[in-house]
XYZ file of C-alpha atoms in Angstrom:
606
model
C 10.177 30.240 14.583
C 13.405 31.773 15.959
C 15.790 29.576 18.082
C 18.090 29.946 21.034
C 20.552 27.186 22.167
C 21.744 27.466 25.814
C 23.529 25.305 28.364
C 22.833 25.478 32.109
C 26.040 25.289 34.282
C 25.882 24.733 37.960
C 27.642 22.869 40.805
C 26.109 19.665 42.237
C 22.948 20.371 44.211
C 22.596 24.062 43.182
C 19.233 23.414 41.645
C 19.586 23.337 37.863
C 17.413 20.255 37.143
C 14.633 21.680 39.352
C 14.785 24.983 37.536
C 14.432 23.160 34.206
C 11.311 21.469 35.649
C 9.766 24.983 36.221
C 10.804 26.226 32.753
C 8.817 23.190 31.367
C 5.787 23.882 33.409
C 5.620 27.643 32.819
C 6.216 27.391 29.004
C 3.247 25.045 28.663
C 5.414 21.976 27.715
C 3.374 19.945 30.212
C -0.400 19.868 30.175
C -2.016 21.214 33.303
C -3.307 17.778 34.423
C -0.179 15.847 33.243
C 1.519 13.814 35.955
C 5.206 14.721 35.916
C 7.918 13.332 38.213
C 10.066 15.777 40.047
C 13.463 16.501 38.379
C 12.049 15.217 35.125
C 15.481 15.540 33.351
C 17.144 12.990 35.728
C 15.763 10.087 33.939
C 17.766 7.071 34.906
C 17.474 5.252 38.281
C 20.946 6.212 39.541
C 20.318 9.886 38.904
C 17.000 9.757 40.734
C 18.548 7.972 43.779
C 21.561 10.069 44.101
C 19.886 13.372 43.157
C 22.707 14.196 40.703
C 22.895 14.581 36.880
C 25.197 12.009 35.352
C 24.357 12.288 31.675
C 24.068 15.464 29.708
C 20.664 15.757 28.121
C 18.945 18.056 25.483
C 15.484 19.309 25.778
C 13.512 22.251 24.420
C 10.729 24.664 25.449
C 8.639 27.008 23.337
C 7.990 30.557 24.557
C 6.296 33.321 22.497
C 7.231 31.967 19.079
C 10.838 31.143 20.162
C 12.123 27.630 20.563
C 14.694 27.475 23.399
C 16.892 24.374 23.196
C 18.257 23.627 26.712
C 21.193 21.399 27.545
C 21.240 20.153 31.180
C 24.956 19.483 32.089
C 26.274 17.300 34.850
C 27.507 19.204 37.815
C 30.110 16.768 38.952
C 33.804 16.953 37.784
C 33.954 13.229 37.115
C 31.370 13.661 34.280
C 33.210 16.677 32.843
C 33.937 14.825 29.587
C 30.236 15.393 28.771
C 30.252 19.151 29.450
C 33.339 20.211 27.410
C 31.813 19.069 24.090
C 28.311 20.222 24.820
C 29.422 23.851 25.048
C 30.270 23.828 21.285
C 26.490 23.218 20.590
C 25.195 26.325 22.371
C 25.339 30.068 21.920
C 24.900 31.094 25.492
C 25.158 29.764 29.059
C 23.149 30.252 32.247
C 25.454 30.143 35.170
C 23.480 29.020 38.289
C 24.929 29.733 41.642
C 23.573 28.994 45.104
C 22.838 32.196 47.099
C 24.697 30.778 50.084
C 27.492 28.502 48.756
C 28.507 30.781 45.847
C 30.817 29.777 43.061
C 32.300 26.314 43.587
C 35.225 24.562 41.830
C 33.085 22.643 39.329
C 31.377 25.844 38.310
C 34.869 27.327 37.713
C 35.905 24.354 35.523
C 32.893 24.584 33.174
C 32.634 28.304 33.272
C 36.364 28.539 32.134
C 35.585 26.363 29.174
C 32.471 28.433 28.270
C 34.271 31.860 28.504
C 37.195 30.483 26.421
C 34.649 29.641 23.674
C 33.447 33.324 23.804
C 29.990 32.488 25.200
C 28.235 35.361 27.083
C 26.815 34.179 30.393
C 23.612 35.006 32.147
C 24.075 34.702 35.985
C 21.219 33.359 37.977
C 21.558 33.504 41.802
C 19.276 30.543 42.835
C 17.678 29.780 46.200
C 17.387 33.394 47.151
C 14.788 32.383 49.836
C 17.456 30.544 51.823
C 17.727 31.985 55.417
C 21.574 32.034 55.101
C 21.642 33.783 51.674
C 24.540 36.160 51.012
C 23.458 37.364 47.623
C 25.950 40.378 47.222
C 29.015 38.496 48.306
C 28.167 35.611 45.939
C 27.807 38.122 43.064
C 31.198 39.617 43.975
C 32.704 36.097 43.998
C 31.238 35.366 40.508
C 32.614 38.598 39.161
C 36.108 37.868 40.633
C 35.865 34.343 39.146
C 35.108 35.790 35.661
C 38.044 38.230 36.036
C 40.403 35.390 37.065
C 39.282 33.379 34.025
C 40.173 36.279 31.697
C 36.637 37.138 30.665
C 36.250 40.004 28.128
C 34.531 43.288 28.967
C 31.519 42.127 27.123
C 31.315 38.873 29.111
C 31.757 40.866 32.366
C 28.689 42.939 31.527
C 26.365 40.027 32.357
C 22.671 40.259 33.178
C 21.811 39.045 36.716
C 18.549 37.285 37.803
C 17.522 36.415 41.377
C 15.464 33.166 41.404
C 14.073 30.250 43.357
C 13.868 27.172 41.048
C 11.765 25.294 43.555
C 9.133 28.072 43.861
C 9.206 28.952 40.203
C 10.118 32.676 40.094
C 12.926 34.879 38.744
C 13.352 38.615 39.006
C 15.905 41.384 38.401
C 15.055 42.571 41.845
C 17.044 40.841 44.649
C 14.275 41.334 47.227
C 11.452 39.705 45.139
C 10.084 36.574 46.724
C 7.243 35.734 44.310
C 6.356 35.775 40.617
C 7.062 33.766 37.545
C 10.019 32.813 35.365
C 8.934 35.317 32.593
C 11.939 37.597 33.323
C 14.196 34.563 32.732
C 12.617 33.757 29.274
C 12.842 37.441 28.308
C 16.562 37.626 29.277
C 17.386 34.456 27.349
C 15.689 35.721 24.175
C 17.212 39.190 24.388
C 20.789 38.222 25.520
C 21.533 34.983 23.795
C 22.143 35.365 19.996
C 20.404 33.273 17.415
C 22.452 30.263 16.187
C 25.010 31.353 13.577
C 23.717 29.122 10.860
C 24.408 28.800 7.134
C 21.219 27.345 5.868
C 22.367 27.280 2.182
C 25.707 25.617 2.694
C 26.573 21.932 2.646
C 25.175 19.760 5.421
C 27.637 19.473 8.381
C 27.063 18.349 11.990
C 29.528 17.673 14.841
C 28.531 14.672 17.078
C 28.538 15.686 20.747
C 26.511 12.943 22.385
C 25.954 9.278 21.595
C 23.058 7.091 22.704
C 21.817 3.589 21.988
C 18.370 2.423 21.223
C 17.298 -1.201 20.974
C 15.440 -0.632 17.725
C 17.362 2.297 16.018
C 20.874 1.316 17.005
C 23.200 4.238 17.426
C 21.720 7.651 17.904
C 24.161 10.513 17.366
C 23.149 14.032 18.797
C 24.619 17.313 17.705
C 24.093 20.819 16.290
C 23.609 21.296 12.517
C 26.199 23.936 11.703
C 25.318 24.395 8.057
C 22.983 23.187 5.384
C 19.800 20.953 5.559
C 19.470 17.139 6.150
C 16.426 15.064 5.018
C 15.398 11.534 5.921
C 17.149 8.843 3.863
C 19.699 11.345 2.558
C 23.246 9.895 1.772
C 25.706 10.972 4.561
C 29.220 9.997 5.666
C 31.171 10.406 8.896
C 34.656 11.821 9.085
C 36.975 11.426 12.132
C 38.852 14.494 13.564
C 41.855 13.651 11.250
C 39.641 13.839 8.122
C 39.453 10.069 7.354
C 36.099 8.657 6.228
C 34.888 6.370 9.088
C 31.773 5.091 7.189
C 29.116 6.085 4.717
C 25.349 5.467 5.025
C 21.847 7.068 5.101
C 20.176 9.192 7.668
C 17.417 6.543 8.401
C 15.778 8.745 11.006
C 16.079 12.353 12.097
C 14.737 13.363 15.571
C 14.198 16.735 17.125
C 13.641 17.548 20.834
C 10.264 18.751 21.990
C 10.020 18.943 25.773
C 11.288 15.708 27.188
C 10.577 13.688 24.006
C 12.485 13.132 20.814
C 10.051 13.504 17.951
C 10.825 12.249 14.333
C 11.030 15.024 11.724
C 11.399 14.854 7.947
C 14.198 17.386 7.812
C 16.385 19.723 9.868
C 18.421 22.721 9.075
C 21.358 24.689 10.332
C 20.911 25.819 14.009
C 18.755 22.852 15.089
C 19.979 20.399 17.675
C 18.976 16.957 16.331
C 19.637 13.176 16.683
C 20.413 11.058 13.681
C 20.189 7.268 13.355
C 21.576 5.140 10.555
C 25.294 4.954 11.123
C 27.004 1.986 12.982
C 30.533 3.077 13.835
C 30.537 6.877 13.887
C 31.106 8.238 17.388
C 31.556 11.397 19.476
C 33.773 14.193 17.989
C 33.184 12.795 14.422
C 31.658 15.089 11.671
C 28.579 13.885 9.832
C 28.230 15.591 6.505
C 27.036 15.009 2.923
C 29.424 12.971 0.786
C 30.931 16.028 -0.922
C 32.432 17.407 2.387
C 36.013 16.262 3.072
C 37.079 18.714 5.842
C 35.988 17.695 9.332
C 34.764 20.285 11.930
C 36.994 21.162 14.814
C 36.167 19.061 17.936
C 36.903 20.126 21.462
C 39.831 18.059 22.888
C 38.838 15.787 25.867
C 40.851 15.819 29.147
C 42.584 12.417 29.599
C 41.517 9.860 32.230
C 43.493 10.029 35.515
C 42.426 6.868 37.328
C 42.170 3.144 36.436
C 40.670 0.020 38.035
C 40.869 -3.545 37.037
C 37.565 -5.316 36.286
C 37.856 -9.031 36.408
C 35.653 -12.122 36.239
C 34.325 -12.988 39.713
C 36.382 -16.109 40.869
C 35.115 -16.377 44.415
C 33.524 -19.623 45.754
C 30.170 -17.893 45.470
C 30.481 -16.885 41.857
C 27.472 -17.300 39.647
C 24.840 -17.667 42.424
C 23.222 -14.273 41.909
C 24.330 -12.742 38.596
C 23.249 -13.839 35.017
C 26.278 -12.293 33.260
C 29.511 -13.760 34.567
C 31.731 -14.494 31.660
C 34.680 -12.406 30.516
C 33.050 -12.119 26.993
C 29.993 -10.528 28.451
C 31.972 -8.158 30.614
C 34.203 -7.257 27.671
C 31.288 -6.480 25.369
C 29.605 -4.333 28.102
C 32.783 -2.290 28.740
C 33.521 -1.699 25.076
C 29.836 -0.554 24.609
C 30.366 1.882 27.524
C 33.631 3.189 26.105
C 31.876 3.921 22.810
C 29.251 6.284 24.246
C 31.403 7.737 27.144
C 34.484 9.233 25.619
C 36.044 9.840 29.075
C 36.498 6.074 29.670
C 39.217 3.847 28.103
C 39.186 0.084 28.259
C 42.296 -2.169 27.663
C 42.250 -5.961 27.784
C 44.848 -7.822 29.798
C 47.012 -10.593 28.393
C 45.123 -13.347 30.144
C 41.848 -12.032 28.717
C 40.150 -12.496 32.151
C 40.434 -8.907 33.298
C 40.173 -5.435 31.858
C 41.889 -2.138 32.753
C 39.247 0.619 32.790
C 40.558 4.153 33.018
C 38.197 7.123 33.802
C 38.038 10.560 35.382
C 37.482 9.556 39.028
C 36.108 7.231 41.545
C 32.533 8.431 41.209
C 32.446 7.899 37.433
C 33.807 4.336 37.686
C 31.580 3.689 40.718
C 28.491 4.661 38.680
C 29.587 2.328 35.854
C 30.018 -0.622 38.295
C 26.686 0.032 39.984
C 24.940 0.222 36.521
C 26.530 -3.066 35.552
C 25.626 -4.672 38.858
C 21.918 -3.799 38.334
C 22.154 -5.259 34.893
C 23.021 -8.723 36.321
C 26.877 -8.633 36.131
C 29.147 -10.221 38.655
C 32.688 -8.531 38.927
C 35.869 -8.458 40.818
C 37.176 -4.865 41.246
C 40.745 -3.861 42.206
C 41.916 -0.862 44.142
C 42.012 2.313 42.013
C 45.339 3.360 40.691
C 46.310 6.768 39.278
C 47.829 6.930 35.757
C 51.317 8.259 35.810
C 53.093 9.979 32.953
C 56.495 11.285 32.094
C 57.508 14.849 31.375
C 59.956 16.055 28.745
C 63.016 15.256 30.910
C 61.846 11.766 31.733
C 60.629 12.503 35.304
C 57.567 10.733 36.615
C 54.422 12.963 36.945
C 51.121 12.266 38.570
C 47.560 13.871 38.467
C 46.817 16.641 40.968
C 43.441 17.853 41.986
C 42.353 21.141 43.489
C 40.264 20.349 46.653
C 37.939 22.966 48.143
C 36.746 22.030 51.612
C 34.089 23.818 53.694
C 34.289 22.850 57.350
C 33.261 24.214 60.718
C 36.189 26.136 62.277
C 36.717 23.612 65.043
C 37.547 20.814 62.554
C 39.796 22.778 60.252
C 43.002 21.761 62.121
C 42.236 18.065 61.753
C 41.547 18.521 57.994
C 44.791 20.391 57.380
C 46.741 17.788 59.320
C 45.213 14.892 57.360
C 45.749 16.654 53.992
C 49.346 17.180 54.894
C 49.813 13.450 55.510
C 48.352 12.884 52.068
C 50.855 15.345 50.524
C 48.310 18.046 49.944
C 49.510 21.657 49.845
C 47.301 24.374 51.249
C 46.847 27.246 48.790
C 44.052 29.268 50.452
C 42.150 29.541 53.694
C 39.395 32.027 54.535
C 36.165 32.250 56.509
C 33.071 31.497 54.361
C 30.289 32.728 56.652
C 28.126 30.853 59.194
C 31.194 29.942 61.330
C 32.632 27.809 58.458
C 36.082 27.990 56.976
C 36.895 27.375 53.291
C 40.287 25.723 52.623
C 41.743 25.129 49.287
C 44.460 22.461 48.578
C 46.393 21.253 45.661
C 46.861 17.544 46.243
C 47.873 14.416 44.330
C 44.830 12.261 43.293
C 46.676 9.260 44.752
C 46.475 10.660 48.254
C 42.741 11.419 48.013
C 41.693 7.798 47.162
C 39.744 6.627 50.257
C 39.826 9.851 52.076
C 36.226 10.863 51.768
C 34.854 8.484 54.414
C 37.648 9.468 56.897
C 36.915 13.179 56.122
C 33.215 12.735 56.995
C 34.193 11.050 60.316
C 36.676 13.787 61.209
C 34.084 16.632 60.557
C 31.211 14.674 62.199
C 29.427 14.618 58.800
C 29.337 18.424 58.405
C 32.209 18.990 55.985
C 31.723 19.403 52.284
C 34.540 18.500 49.958
C 34.740 19.333 46.282
C 37.567 17.947 44.015
C 38.572 18.985 40.480
C 41.347 17.667 38.146
C 44.018 20.453 38.155
C 47.154 19.268 36.330
C 49.892 16.705 36.047
C 52.616 17.611 38.441
C 55.858 16.169 39.955
C 55.586 12.752 41.707
C 55.416 13.371 45.508
C 56.824 10.036 46.715
C 55.208 7.341 48.801
C 51.964 8.108 50.677
C 50.831 6.153 53.697
C 47.826 3.964 53.063
C 45.342 2.360 55.432
C 46.813 1.952 58.933
C 44.659 -0.877 60.130
C 44.866 -4.587 59.145
C 41.830 -6.784 58.471
C 40.225 -9.847 59.899
C 40.082 -12.683 57.378
C 37.841 -15.710 57.505
C 39.896 -18.972 57.630
C 37.084 -21.324 56.271
C 33.829 -21.554 54.369
C 30.363 -21.576 56.179
C 27.929 -19.308 57.945
C 28.928 -16.687 60.397
C 27.846 -17.633 63.999
C 26.984 -15.104 66.735
C 28.840 -17.206 69.307
C 32.102 -16.722 67.381
C 31.522 -13.106 66.368
C 31.012 -11.963 70.035
C 34.709 -12.412 70.998
C 35.805 -11.032 67.463
C 34.210 -7.727 68.264
C 36.983 -7.009 70.785
C 39.443 -7.358 67.946
C 38.020 -4.625 65.834
C 35.011 -3.533 63.688
C 32.918 -6.294 62.047
C 31.499 -6.067 58.510
C 29.277 -9.230 58.627
C 26.270 -10.297 60.778
C 25.276 -13.845 62.034
C 23.949 -16.145 59.336
C 25.883 -14.505 56.481
C 27.593 -16.873 54.079
C 31.428 -16.635 54.217
C 34.345 -18.167 52.478
C 38.088 -18.599 53.040
C 40.025 -15.339 52.272
C 36.848 -13.080 52.655
C 37.395 -10.008 54.839
C 34.885 -9.987 57.739
C 36.132 -7.028 59.675
C 38.790 -4.353 60.358
C 41.576 -5.284 62.885
C 42.305 -2.737 65.594
C 46.044 -3.413 65.039
C 48.052 -2.891 61.761
C 48.456 -6.661 60.987
C 46.045 -8.939 59.134
C 44.570 -11.625 61.308
C 43.024 -14.979 60.239
C 40.037 -15.824 62.492
C 37.215 -18.477 62.640
C 33.838 -16.720 62.631
C 32.003 -20.044 62.279
C 32.926 -21.612 65.587
C 29.747 -22.685 67.408
C 29.220 -23.575 71.061
C 29.871 -27.177 72.065
C 26.547 -28.593 73.331
C 27.390 -31.001 76.170
C 25.422 -32.563 79.036
C 27.350 -30.377 81.663
C 25.732 -27.307 83.020
C 27.758 -24.370 84.221
C 26.758 -22.753 87.450
C 26.710 -19.310 85.836
C 23.754 -18.559 83.532
C 24.777 -18.158 79.869
C 24.787 -14.455 78.857
C 22.855 -13.582 75.721
C 25.337 -12.548 73.029
C 24.699 -8.831 72.053
C 26.485 -7.827 68.918
C 27.070 -4.291 67.669
C 25.385 -3.793 64.230
C 28.086 -4.500 61.602
C 29.563 -1.705 59.478
C 27.940 -2.041 56.016
C 29.815 -0.313 53.150
C 28.402 1.119 49.947
C 30.174 0.316 46.722
C 32.272 3.465 46.717
C 33.276 3.072 50.350
C 34.371 -0.479 49.730
C 36.441 0.470 46.663
C 38.021 3.263 48.667
C 38.676 1.004 51.634
C 40.614 -1.929 50.002
C 44.388 -2.212 49.797
C 46.495 -3.287 46.873
C 46.316 -6.980 47.667
C 42.469 -6.964 48.134
C 39.433 -6.890 45.880
C 35.780 -6.006 45.950
C 33.364 -8.731 44.830
C 30.326 -7.051 43.294
C 27.150 -9.124 42.552
C 23.515 -7.949 42.013
C 22.691 -8.536 45.646
C 25.931 -8.239 47.634
C 29.217 -6.321 47.997
C 31.874 -8.323 49.642
C 35.529 -7.444 50.335
C 38.120 -10.297 49.978
C 41.797 -10.900 49.559
C 42.829 -11.151 45.918
C 44.550 -14.447 46.714
C 42.102 -16.598 48.806
C 44.422 -19.307 49.892
C 46.499 -18.323 52.917
C 49.670 -20.173 51.939
C 49.654 -18.735 48.421
C 49.154 -15.376 49.915
C 52.228 -15.674 52.191
C 54.277 -16.849 49.191
C 53.186 -13.801 47.195
C 53.890 -11.382 49.998
C 57.443 -12.909 50.454
C 58.086 -12.521 46.750
C 56.941 -8.847 46.915
C 59.327 -8.262 49.914
C 62.265 -9.908 48.097
C 61.588 -7.740 45.057
């Protein structure tokens, strides 16, 4: 049976996982009566809830005596560490673009990597049945994008398909509005070359994905570049420098069939497989038979740009909800994450109670915290910090991101003004159809921390912002942070409606009556720039005297409830987010008001 290995590249929400669902259905991977969930490739809970792909996954479909191995890649820049390595496993890419939104920055990032590796793309314009489609302009944008990424003449001569993933049809005719995905299967088989495989050589495979299984231990996935491997064969792992990491046996070999991994007795060059049996080999290592001493070239990974401090929860309410609260448990979990996710780096602090976790962006670290929270961990999280570097002449440099914003024309002035305050530099501004404007900025990552919520308020929820790591550039100097102070609880107890009523006049509340509070916990935002200590637990004195006026019922505005990402973006340098399986609370890092004053005086003196 001949093989084709392809990756699907697309921006968030452009429909690649839905399209893969239809490829499964129409290739006969699912039985007619089989109950299949929508977006079957998004297998973990967070992916289902958020509707985004977080982990790259392999799958395969069979069509007319050809096995097509498909890799579904994440569409979000924070998970780009997955994408870069995966492209080394495939021989072709499908670039999926929305018929209205066109080529977006994330598409540019991955497509640039794919073109640099010499892969020939197939362009699929998806969602052609949208009422606001602009198919021809989108195709022109894709062509211009390829030219700007130095595509060769061969790569510029790409086949184009017009599809609707949800309705399950693709066609070479832009006006088609029904049919099947047969034209897509035919294009893949005719356009993508078979894997360049040396079946008779020595067994070599580059690890591109790492998984864990409770029974099998580490599972290493990659493309077999040469030779054949059999179950129980002696193998060893080489790191990118050529050192032997460990030796062992291939205790289990698994191949992808549809959504499942099926054990096989042997695999040969050109197959995408998973191997179990090694305990320390990781991503970018080469697995080979013992006679091989030269490692395969691994794609370098872009470095992390942002770090957060994960510490043991030391609030008065610690240990009430979570089952995993000790620093040893947190450390083991973080080190396990860093093993399988190469874009994350973990360093332990001197006091051993906290850990510096560096990653690609707020979303990536937010997903890690949310996952840990669901596993029963309690954590204290600090404000994100960018990772600075020094250039050759010793000057400080910081990470910059290219930010593409689509907004209604009436809001463009506000967005430009806010981005200027955050030291963003406008590089492009043009109409993008439908009375919207597309504005491109180059801005320091530091200035963008916490901006997304404000951006949604400024654009009445209609704006779309896409960010992508661009480069390390010169340090831009201080950037103004949050303008408002906070309301801080001055004691422990339960919030009382009688006390919260007058506090509403001071600002926006984050808590509702009956909620458990403690000293140093932040219960709201002050309308003024200073922090204010308040008593939200003061109850009404019940005396025998009656006032002539009837008591008014206290009507409170519903509190502002923050998601995990909003809370992390909101806090200041002297604040923390307390994360437990059931609650997200914001608090001062130092709970005691006297100690807090001492620390702020020391900071001012320094």
